[in-house]
Amino acid sequence: MHKKKQYILFFVMILLMFADPILASAKNKADSYKAGQLPNILWITSEDNSPLLGCYGDTFATTPNLDKLASEGFLYTHAYANSPVCSPARNTIITGVYAASNGNEHMRSNYKKSETVKTYPEFLREAGYYCTNNSKTDYNCSNIDPQQIWDESSTKAHYKNRGKGQPFFAVFNLMVSHESQIHPWTPTEKLRHKPENVKLPPHHPDTKEMRHDWAQYYDKVEDMDTQVGELLKELEESGEAENTIVFYYADHGGVLARSKRYVFETGTWVPFILRIPEKFKQFFPAEKPGSKVGRMVSFVDLVPTLLSIIGTPVPDYLQGDAFLGNQKTEAPEYVHMTRGRMDERIDLSRAVRDKKFRYIRNYMPFRIYLQHLDYLFKAASAASWEKAFYAGECNTLQSKAFQTKAVEELYDTQNDPWELNNLATDPAYSDVLKRMRKENYRWMAEVKDVGVIPETEYLSRAGAESMYDYMHSENCPFSEILKAAELATLPGQGNILAYVEMLKNKDNAIRYWGATGLLIHKENAHSALSDLKKAANDQAASVASLAAETLYELGEKESAYVTYKRLLTDKNYSLSDRNFALNSIDAKNIRTPELETIVKQLYESQIESLKGFARYSAYDVLMSEYLLKKWDLFN
């Protein structure tokens, strides 16, 4: 009995030790609520829209509520999504780390997030906020659980459910401007914005479908603006407007073809408006409301900015810059954007933007811009563009979308806002080109860009870890891989001997870049035929596919056929491996009776098990389906 009393006394002492700091913390939070030291934050995001708003100078737009918000707040003129598509963009937003650094830049990926990287609702809840999400998540990784990181994440989530006096952080996601909203065809007579009044971008052909989809899209932006107005009215009626900072932004640009998914201005430039009450004027980014703010900001800056506003120290691993609050940094000179696989279509590009120029580095320049992507081509406008091109009805600018890319692109965005005139080979801009190229390499090295490793390698390299953790480990020869990627994609004649040596490297990714270099510089690769034939037998699907593609280009078609057959029929290869091979087959329009049979069997063996949206994660099935339609074998 005596020992039992001792145990009880011991546990009481332990509880008292922890009780004081817990109670003190609770008291401090309660005091801050009472004093109104922590602002509420209302975060309104819209889907898939560029700054097609009246307040950004678009006279065709009907956006009175956002125009009013801008007049009461601060309109950012240089705000960017770091990825031009939903899921990777949201991965960056929720973590404060580039999706290309997390290992989550590919559209519809399910790879792990590092435990080192926290989500911003976790920080906010630790500071006492009631955090709600209504209701889109789409974080593009396997181990962010919305039910764990938010107080509530659902269609009913709302700041009104918070505790008395508790500050709130509330997200409302508006889907009405999403790409899917132009897939159903609205009768022309019902459109509020008339197709005949649309001013088409110069890169879009003047088709009936293109004009219609532009007009319908402006209607959807107007509908989105109405919903913003309803949310702002609700905030006013709650009595919390004077205590609440309002953020409005779109999750990336969009939405007609060559915007969403592309690292041009049309895919990455977003509307971004802040309204800050007078009581929190210490956060004003300019002297007075109604001002325009020219600072370069991007989504990777959002987490450090939130932490700076609420007074939580910004962790070193975060990759952005706070643009408000007591930890505000100097304005960055550049923002960075990335493009990886878009559903079933494989590509890799990086972009750097300063206030005047955009530099793009294409690491797969042998792929055309407007690859036929199942979801994108559900829009009648996209299908009409493709049809017009193959009918010979597109001019030089409009035809560019269906041609392969230059390794480097450089655009003067002030004088060429649609980014149509590539200045990369203009001697007058050589200094700008070198500066931007250097910045791209510096940034990739700094964030340990996962994109330099083919996605086919992710699971074998990371194992149970995240790719972020793998890239930061001693097991990853990152510097060597990055140098290989840079060397493989150099403009000009290329270094054939160096690419052949890379093909012999023990690391799959370096061999991949050797194959890439030979494909890009295929005109000079005849001396590497024997090495390419060996590479076509490589067990790494990405290496073998590109080696086979180069062999096909050099006239060694039988060797290419054998490789593609192996990659599509060997059961040891994954969905990602098969998809890589199918992309290669399509790019070169490779077709044999045997490949036709294999592709048809691949499609038929899986399609029955894929229902609804699941098919958009079955990239090899989507590619097989497209090839069968293209070959007119679908029956």
XYZ file of C-alpha atoms in Angstrom, residues 423 425-432:
9
model
C 14.541 35.408 -78.365
C 18.881 32.646 -80.430
C 18.914 36.431 -80.810
C 22.482 37.715 -80.104
C 21.044 40.945 -78.707
C 19.646 38.960 -75.746
C 22.598 36.644 -75.101
C 23.420 38.257 -71.749
C 19.813 37.894 -70.568
